[in-house]
CSV table of C-alpha atoms in Angstrom, one decimal:
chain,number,residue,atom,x,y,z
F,1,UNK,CA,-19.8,21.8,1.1
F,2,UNK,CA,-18.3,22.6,-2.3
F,3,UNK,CA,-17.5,20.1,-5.1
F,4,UNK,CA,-13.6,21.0,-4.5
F,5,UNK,CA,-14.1,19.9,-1.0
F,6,UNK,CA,-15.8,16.6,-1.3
F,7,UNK,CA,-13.4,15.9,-3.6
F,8,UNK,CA,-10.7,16.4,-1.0
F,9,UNK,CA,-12.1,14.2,1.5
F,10,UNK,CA,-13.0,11.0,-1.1
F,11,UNK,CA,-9.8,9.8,-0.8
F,12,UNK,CA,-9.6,9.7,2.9
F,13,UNK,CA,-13.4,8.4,3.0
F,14,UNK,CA,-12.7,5.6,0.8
F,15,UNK,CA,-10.1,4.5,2.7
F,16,UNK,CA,-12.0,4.8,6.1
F,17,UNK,CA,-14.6,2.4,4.4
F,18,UNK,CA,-11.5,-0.1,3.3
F,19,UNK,CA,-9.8,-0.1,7.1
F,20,UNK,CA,-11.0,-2.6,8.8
F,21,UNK,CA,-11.7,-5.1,5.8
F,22,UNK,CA,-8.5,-4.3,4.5
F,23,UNK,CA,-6.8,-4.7,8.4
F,24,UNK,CA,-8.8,-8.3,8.1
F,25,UNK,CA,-8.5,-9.7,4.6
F,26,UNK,CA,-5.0,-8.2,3.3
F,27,UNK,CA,-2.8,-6.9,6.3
F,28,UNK,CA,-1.7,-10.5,6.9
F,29,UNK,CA,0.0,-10.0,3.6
F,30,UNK,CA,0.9,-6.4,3.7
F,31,UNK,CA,2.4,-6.7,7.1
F,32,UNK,CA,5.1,-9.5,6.4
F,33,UNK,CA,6.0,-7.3,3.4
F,34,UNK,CA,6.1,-4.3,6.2
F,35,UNK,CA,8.4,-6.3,8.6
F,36,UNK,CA,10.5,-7.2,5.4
F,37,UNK,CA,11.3,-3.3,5.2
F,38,UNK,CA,12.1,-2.9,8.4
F,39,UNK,CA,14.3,-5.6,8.7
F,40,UNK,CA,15.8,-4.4,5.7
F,41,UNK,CA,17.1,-1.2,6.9
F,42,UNK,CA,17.3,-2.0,10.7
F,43,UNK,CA,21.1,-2.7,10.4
F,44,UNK,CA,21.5,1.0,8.6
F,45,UNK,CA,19.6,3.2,11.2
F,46,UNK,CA,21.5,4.9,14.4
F,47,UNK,CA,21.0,3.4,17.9
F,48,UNK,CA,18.3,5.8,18.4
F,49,UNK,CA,16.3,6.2,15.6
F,50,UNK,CA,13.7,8.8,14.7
F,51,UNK,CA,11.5,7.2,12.1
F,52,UNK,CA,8.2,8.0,10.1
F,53,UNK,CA,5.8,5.7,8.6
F,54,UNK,CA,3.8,7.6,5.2
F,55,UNK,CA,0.4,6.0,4.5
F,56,UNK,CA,0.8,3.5,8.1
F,57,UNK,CA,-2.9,1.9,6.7
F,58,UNK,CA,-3.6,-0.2,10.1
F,59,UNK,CA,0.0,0.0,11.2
F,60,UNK,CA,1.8,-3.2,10.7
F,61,UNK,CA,5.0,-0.9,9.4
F,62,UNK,CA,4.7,1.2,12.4
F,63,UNK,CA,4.2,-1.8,15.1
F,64,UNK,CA,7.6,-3.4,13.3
F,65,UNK,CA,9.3,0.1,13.9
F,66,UNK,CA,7.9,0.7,17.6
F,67,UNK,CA,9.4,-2.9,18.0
F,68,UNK,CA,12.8,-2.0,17.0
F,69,UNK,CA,13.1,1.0,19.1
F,70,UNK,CA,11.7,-1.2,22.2
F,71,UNK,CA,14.1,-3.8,21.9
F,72,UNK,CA,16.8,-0.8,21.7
F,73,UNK,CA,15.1,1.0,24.5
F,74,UNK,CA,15.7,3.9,22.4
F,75,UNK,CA,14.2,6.3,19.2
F,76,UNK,CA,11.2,7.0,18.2
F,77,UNK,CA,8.4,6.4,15.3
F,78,UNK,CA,5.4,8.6,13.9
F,79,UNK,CA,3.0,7.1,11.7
F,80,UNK,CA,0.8,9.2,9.0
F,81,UNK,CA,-2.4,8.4,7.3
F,82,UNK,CA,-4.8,10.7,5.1
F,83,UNK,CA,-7.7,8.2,6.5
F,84,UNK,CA,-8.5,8.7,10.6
F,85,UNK,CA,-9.8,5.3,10.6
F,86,UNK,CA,-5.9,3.8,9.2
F,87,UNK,CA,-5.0,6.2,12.1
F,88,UNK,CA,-7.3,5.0,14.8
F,89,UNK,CA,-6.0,0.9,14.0
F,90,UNK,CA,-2.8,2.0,14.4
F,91,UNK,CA,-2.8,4.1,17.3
F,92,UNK,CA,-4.6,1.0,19.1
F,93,UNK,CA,-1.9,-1.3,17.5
F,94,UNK,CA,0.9,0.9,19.4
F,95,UNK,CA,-0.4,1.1,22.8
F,96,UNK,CA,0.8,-2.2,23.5
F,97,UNK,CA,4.5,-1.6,22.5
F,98,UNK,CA,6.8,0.4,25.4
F,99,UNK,CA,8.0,2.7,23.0
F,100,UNK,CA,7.5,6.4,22.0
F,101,UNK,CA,5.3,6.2,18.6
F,102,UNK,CA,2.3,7.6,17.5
F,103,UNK,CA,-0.4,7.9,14.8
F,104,UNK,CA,-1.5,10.8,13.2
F,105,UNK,CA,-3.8,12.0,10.5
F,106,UNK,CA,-1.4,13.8,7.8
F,107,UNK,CA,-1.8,13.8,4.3
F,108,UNK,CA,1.5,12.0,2.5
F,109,UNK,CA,1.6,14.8,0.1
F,110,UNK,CA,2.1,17.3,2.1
F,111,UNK,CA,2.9,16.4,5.4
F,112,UNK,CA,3.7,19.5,7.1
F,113,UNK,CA,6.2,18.0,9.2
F,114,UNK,CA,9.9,19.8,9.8
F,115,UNK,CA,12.5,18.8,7.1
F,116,UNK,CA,15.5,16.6,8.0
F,117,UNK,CA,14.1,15.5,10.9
F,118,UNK,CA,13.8,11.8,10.6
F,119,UNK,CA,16.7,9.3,10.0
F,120,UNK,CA,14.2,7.2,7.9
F,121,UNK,CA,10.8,7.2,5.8
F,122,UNK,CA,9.7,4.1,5.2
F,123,UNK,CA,6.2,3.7,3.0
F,124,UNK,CA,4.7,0.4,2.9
F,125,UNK,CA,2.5,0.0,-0.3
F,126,UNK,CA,1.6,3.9,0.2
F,127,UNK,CA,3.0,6.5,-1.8
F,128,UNK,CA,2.5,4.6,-5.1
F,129,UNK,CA,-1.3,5.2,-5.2
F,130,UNK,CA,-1.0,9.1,-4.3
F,131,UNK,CA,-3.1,11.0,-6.9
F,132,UNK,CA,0.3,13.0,-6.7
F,133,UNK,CA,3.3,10.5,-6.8
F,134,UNK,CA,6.2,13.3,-7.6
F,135,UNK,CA,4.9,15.4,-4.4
F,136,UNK,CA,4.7,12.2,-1.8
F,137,UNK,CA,8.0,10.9,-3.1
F,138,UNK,CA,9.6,14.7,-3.1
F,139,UNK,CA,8.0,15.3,0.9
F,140,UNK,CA,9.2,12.1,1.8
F,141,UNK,CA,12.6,12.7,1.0
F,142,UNK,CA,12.6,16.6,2.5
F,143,UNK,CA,12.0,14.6,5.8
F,144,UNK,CA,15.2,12.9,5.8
F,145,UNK,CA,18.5,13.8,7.7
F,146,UNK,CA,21.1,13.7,5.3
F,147,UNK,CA,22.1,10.3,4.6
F,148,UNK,CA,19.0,8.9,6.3
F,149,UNK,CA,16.8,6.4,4.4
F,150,UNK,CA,13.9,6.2,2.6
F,151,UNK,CA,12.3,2.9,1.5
F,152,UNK,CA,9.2,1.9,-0.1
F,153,UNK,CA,7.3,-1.1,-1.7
F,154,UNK,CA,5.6,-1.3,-5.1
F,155,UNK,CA,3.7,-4.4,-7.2
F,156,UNK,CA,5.6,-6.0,-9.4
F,157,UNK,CA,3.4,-6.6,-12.6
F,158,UNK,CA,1.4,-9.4,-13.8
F,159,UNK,CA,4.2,-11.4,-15.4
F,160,UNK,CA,6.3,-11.8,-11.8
F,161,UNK,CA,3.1,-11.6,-9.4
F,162,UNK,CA,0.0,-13.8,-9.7
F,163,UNK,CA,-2.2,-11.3,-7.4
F,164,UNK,CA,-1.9,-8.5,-9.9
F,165,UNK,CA,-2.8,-11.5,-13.4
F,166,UNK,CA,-5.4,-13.8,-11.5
F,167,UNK,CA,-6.9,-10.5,-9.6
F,168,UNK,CA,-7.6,-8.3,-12.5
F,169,UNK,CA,-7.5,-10.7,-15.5
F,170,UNK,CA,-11.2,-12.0,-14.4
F,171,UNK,CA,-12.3,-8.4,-13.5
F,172,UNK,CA,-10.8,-7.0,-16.7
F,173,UNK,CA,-12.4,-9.9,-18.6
F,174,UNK,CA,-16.0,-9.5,-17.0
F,175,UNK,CA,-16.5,-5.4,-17.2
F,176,UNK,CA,-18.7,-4.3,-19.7
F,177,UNK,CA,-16.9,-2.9,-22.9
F,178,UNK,CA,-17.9,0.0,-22.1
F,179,UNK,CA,-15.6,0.9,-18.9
F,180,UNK,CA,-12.1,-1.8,-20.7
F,181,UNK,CA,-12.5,0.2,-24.3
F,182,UNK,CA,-9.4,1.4,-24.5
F,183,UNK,CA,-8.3,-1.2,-21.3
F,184,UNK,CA,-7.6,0.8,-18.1
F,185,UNK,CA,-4.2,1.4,-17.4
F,186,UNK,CA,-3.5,1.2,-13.4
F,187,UNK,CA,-1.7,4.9,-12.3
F,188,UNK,CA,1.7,3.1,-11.4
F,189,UNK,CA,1.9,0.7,-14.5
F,190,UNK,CA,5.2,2.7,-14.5
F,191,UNK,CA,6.5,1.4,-11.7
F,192,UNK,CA,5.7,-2.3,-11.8
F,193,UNK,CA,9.3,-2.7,-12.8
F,194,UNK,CA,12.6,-2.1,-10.9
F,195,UNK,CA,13.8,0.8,-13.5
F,196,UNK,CA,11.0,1.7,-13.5
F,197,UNK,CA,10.4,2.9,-10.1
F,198,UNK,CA,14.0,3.6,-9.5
F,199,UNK,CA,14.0,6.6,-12.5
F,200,UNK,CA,10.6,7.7,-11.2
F,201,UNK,CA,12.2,8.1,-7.7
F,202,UNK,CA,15.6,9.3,-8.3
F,203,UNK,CA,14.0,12.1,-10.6
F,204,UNK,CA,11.3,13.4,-8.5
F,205,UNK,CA,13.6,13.4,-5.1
F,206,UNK,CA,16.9,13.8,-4.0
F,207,UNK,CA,17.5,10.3,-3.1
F,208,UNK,CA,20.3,8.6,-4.3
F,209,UNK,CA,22.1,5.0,-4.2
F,210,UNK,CA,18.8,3.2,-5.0
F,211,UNK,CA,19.0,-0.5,-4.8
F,212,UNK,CA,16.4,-2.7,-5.3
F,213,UNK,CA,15.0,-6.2,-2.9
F,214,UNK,CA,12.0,-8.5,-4.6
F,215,UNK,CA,10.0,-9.4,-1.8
F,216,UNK,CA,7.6,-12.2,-2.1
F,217,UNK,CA,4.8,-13.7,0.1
F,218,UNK,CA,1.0,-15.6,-0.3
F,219,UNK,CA,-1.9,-13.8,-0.2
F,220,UNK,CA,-4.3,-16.3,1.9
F,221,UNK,CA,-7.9,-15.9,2.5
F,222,UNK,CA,-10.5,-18.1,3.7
F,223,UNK,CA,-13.1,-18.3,0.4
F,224,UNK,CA,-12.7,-16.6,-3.1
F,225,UNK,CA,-16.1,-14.7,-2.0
F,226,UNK,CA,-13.3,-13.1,0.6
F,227,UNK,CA,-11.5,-11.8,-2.7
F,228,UNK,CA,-14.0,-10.2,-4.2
F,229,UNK,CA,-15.2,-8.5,-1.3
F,230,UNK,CA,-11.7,-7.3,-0.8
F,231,UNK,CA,-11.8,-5.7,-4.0
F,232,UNK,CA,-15.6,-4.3,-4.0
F,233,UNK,CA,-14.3,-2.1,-1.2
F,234,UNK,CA,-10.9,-1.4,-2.4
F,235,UNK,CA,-11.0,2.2,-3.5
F,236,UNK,CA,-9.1,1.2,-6.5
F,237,UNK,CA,-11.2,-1.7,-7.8
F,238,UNK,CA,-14.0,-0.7,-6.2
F,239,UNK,CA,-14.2,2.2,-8.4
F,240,UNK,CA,-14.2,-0.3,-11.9
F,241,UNK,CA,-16.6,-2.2,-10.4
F,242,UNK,CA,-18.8,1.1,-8.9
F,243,UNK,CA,-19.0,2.3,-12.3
F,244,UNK,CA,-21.3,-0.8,-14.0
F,245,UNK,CA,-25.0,-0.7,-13.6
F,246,UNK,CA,-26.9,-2.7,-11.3
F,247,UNK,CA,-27.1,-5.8,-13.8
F,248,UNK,CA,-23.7,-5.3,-15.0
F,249,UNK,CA,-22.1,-5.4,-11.9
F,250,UNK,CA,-24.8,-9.3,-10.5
F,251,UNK,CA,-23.1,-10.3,-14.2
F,252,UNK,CA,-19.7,-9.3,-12.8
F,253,UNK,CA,-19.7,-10.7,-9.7
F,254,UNK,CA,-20.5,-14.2,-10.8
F,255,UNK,CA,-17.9,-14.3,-13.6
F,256,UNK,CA,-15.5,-13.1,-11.1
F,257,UNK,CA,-16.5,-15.6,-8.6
F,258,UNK,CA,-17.1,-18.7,-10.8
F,259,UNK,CA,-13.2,-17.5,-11.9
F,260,UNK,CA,-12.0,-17.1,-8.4
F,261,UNK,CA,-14.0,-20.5,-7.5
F,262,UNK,CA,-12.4,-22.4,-10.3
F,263,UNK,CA,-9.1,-21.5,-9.0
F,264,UNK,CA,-9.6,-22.5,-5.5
F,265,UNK,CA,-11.1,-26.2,-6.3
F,266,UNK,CA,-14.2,-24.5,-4.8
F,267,UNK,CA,-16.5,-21.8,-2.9
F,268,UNK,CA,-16.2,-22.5,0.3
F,269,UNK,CA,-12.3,-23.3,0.1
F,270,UNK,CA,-9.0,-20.9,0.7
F,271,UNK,CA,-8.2,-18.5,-2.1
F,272,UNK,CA,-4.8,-18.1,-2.5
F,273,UNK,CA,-2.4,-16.5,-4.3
F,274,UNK,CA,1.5,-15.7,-4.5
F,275,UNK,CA,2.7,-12.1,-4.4
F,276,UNK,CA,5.8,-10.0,-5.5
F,277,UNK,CA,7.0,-6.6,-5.0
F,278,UNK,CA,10.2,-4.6,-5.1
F,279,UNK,CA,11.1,-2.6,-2.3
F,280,UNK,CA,13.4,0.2,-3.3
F,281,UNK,CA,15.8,1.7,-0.8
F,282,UNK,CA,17.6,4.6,-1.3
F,283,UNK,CA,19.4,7.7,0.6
F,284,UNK,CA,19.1,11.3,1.1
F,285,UNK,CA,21.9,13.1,-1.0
């Protein structure tokens, strides 16, 4: 297999690693946030909606959708994930719900799916960690109906949401100089604020009327040692943390921890943490 194609498929691999830590640790969280957007835009959609999830992950957003078109005994939802194993959890998380919706393995960039065919897009946490932001935003909006509704969720920084300042401030603290020198700046600092993500939006995609929700919620898990798995397997800090040698990373880990421990009153007590993110909603012009 070429270089070109492994790199391809790391994306979709990494996340298939993540799933079912991620499904465990952190789609408590997500999925309240998920529901959030739904409820959100519920009130806006026809009777019979046609709806697609971009980047489903295990499906929370998707199960919330498939639940709406239930309880209307009407619509529809498709849910899309570059990584088979996102698609897999939610594929199992649907068959439950009387409702038509299903799971399939697209890639948010370029989703090959027929334009203004869907009365909503709705991306929970997705889009803003495509290696190609301009292209997911830009397909996401080609799949709307005029009129129809696209929403999506984002971090707020580290000044309005403890996750992102007491996640990374002991990782960024404990790396070796080497890998912080100059500091790492994450791909969407851009959007961490409201104008932010609304200029990135509204100029990459014909979307229009954007309006912006804060959406907050606590991160709960049962140890910090949950944490800092969590992030080991996370594609995104996993890939800071990849990168130290062998002793770097033992020296790592226990800074992190003994961190993560001091906050928590303990090892073998909850690890918790409040959240905030904007969720933008606009419209297809």
């Amino acid at each position: 297999m070429s270089n070109a194609a492994n790199d391809a498929r790391a994306p979709a691999g990494a996340w298939d690693a993540h799933a079912d830590d991620y499904m465990r640790l952190f789609s408590p969280l997500t999925g309240h946030i998920a529901r959030g957007m739904v409820a959100l835009v519920q009130s806006r959609l026809p009777d019979a909606p046609c709806l697609l999830d971009i980047a489903c992950g295990p499906g929370d957003l998707a199960v919330a959708a498939a639940t709406l078109c239930a309880e209307r005994d009407a619509g529809s939802v498709l849910a899309t994930d570059i990584s088979p194993r996102m698609v897999a959890l939610t594929q199992r998380a649907l068959q439950p719900i009387d409702a038509d919706a299903r799971a399939e393995v697209r890639d948010g960039q370029d989703l090959g799916l027929e334009s203004a065919s869907f009365d909503a897009a709705l991306s929970c946490f997705g889009i803003f960690l495509f290696p190609d932001r301009v292209a997911g935003w830009r397909t996401a909006a080609e799949t709307l109906r005029p009129g129809g509704l696209f929403a999506t969720s984002v971090w707020r920084g580290p000044e309005s949401n403890e996750l992102a300042k007491a996640q990374m401030g002991p990782l960024m603290s404990a790396l070796p100089a080497r890998l912080t020198n100059p500091p790492p700046r994450a791909s969407w600092a851009d959007l961490m604020t409201a104008e932010g993500l609304v200029d990135e939006i509204t100029r990459a995609a014909p979307l229009i009327d954007p309006e912006i929700h804060i959406l907050d919620a606590t991160l709960a898990l049962p140890t910090p040692n949950a944490m800092w798995r969590g992030m080991v397997g996370n594609p995104i800090t996993g890939a800071l943390i990849a990168a130290c040698t062998h002793e770097e990373r033992e020296d790592v880990e226990r800074a992190v921890l003994a961190a993560f421990e001091n906050r928590s009153g303990g090892p073998d007590l909850p690890f918790l943490l409040n959240t905030s993110c904007h969720v933008l909603i606009a419209r297809r012009a």
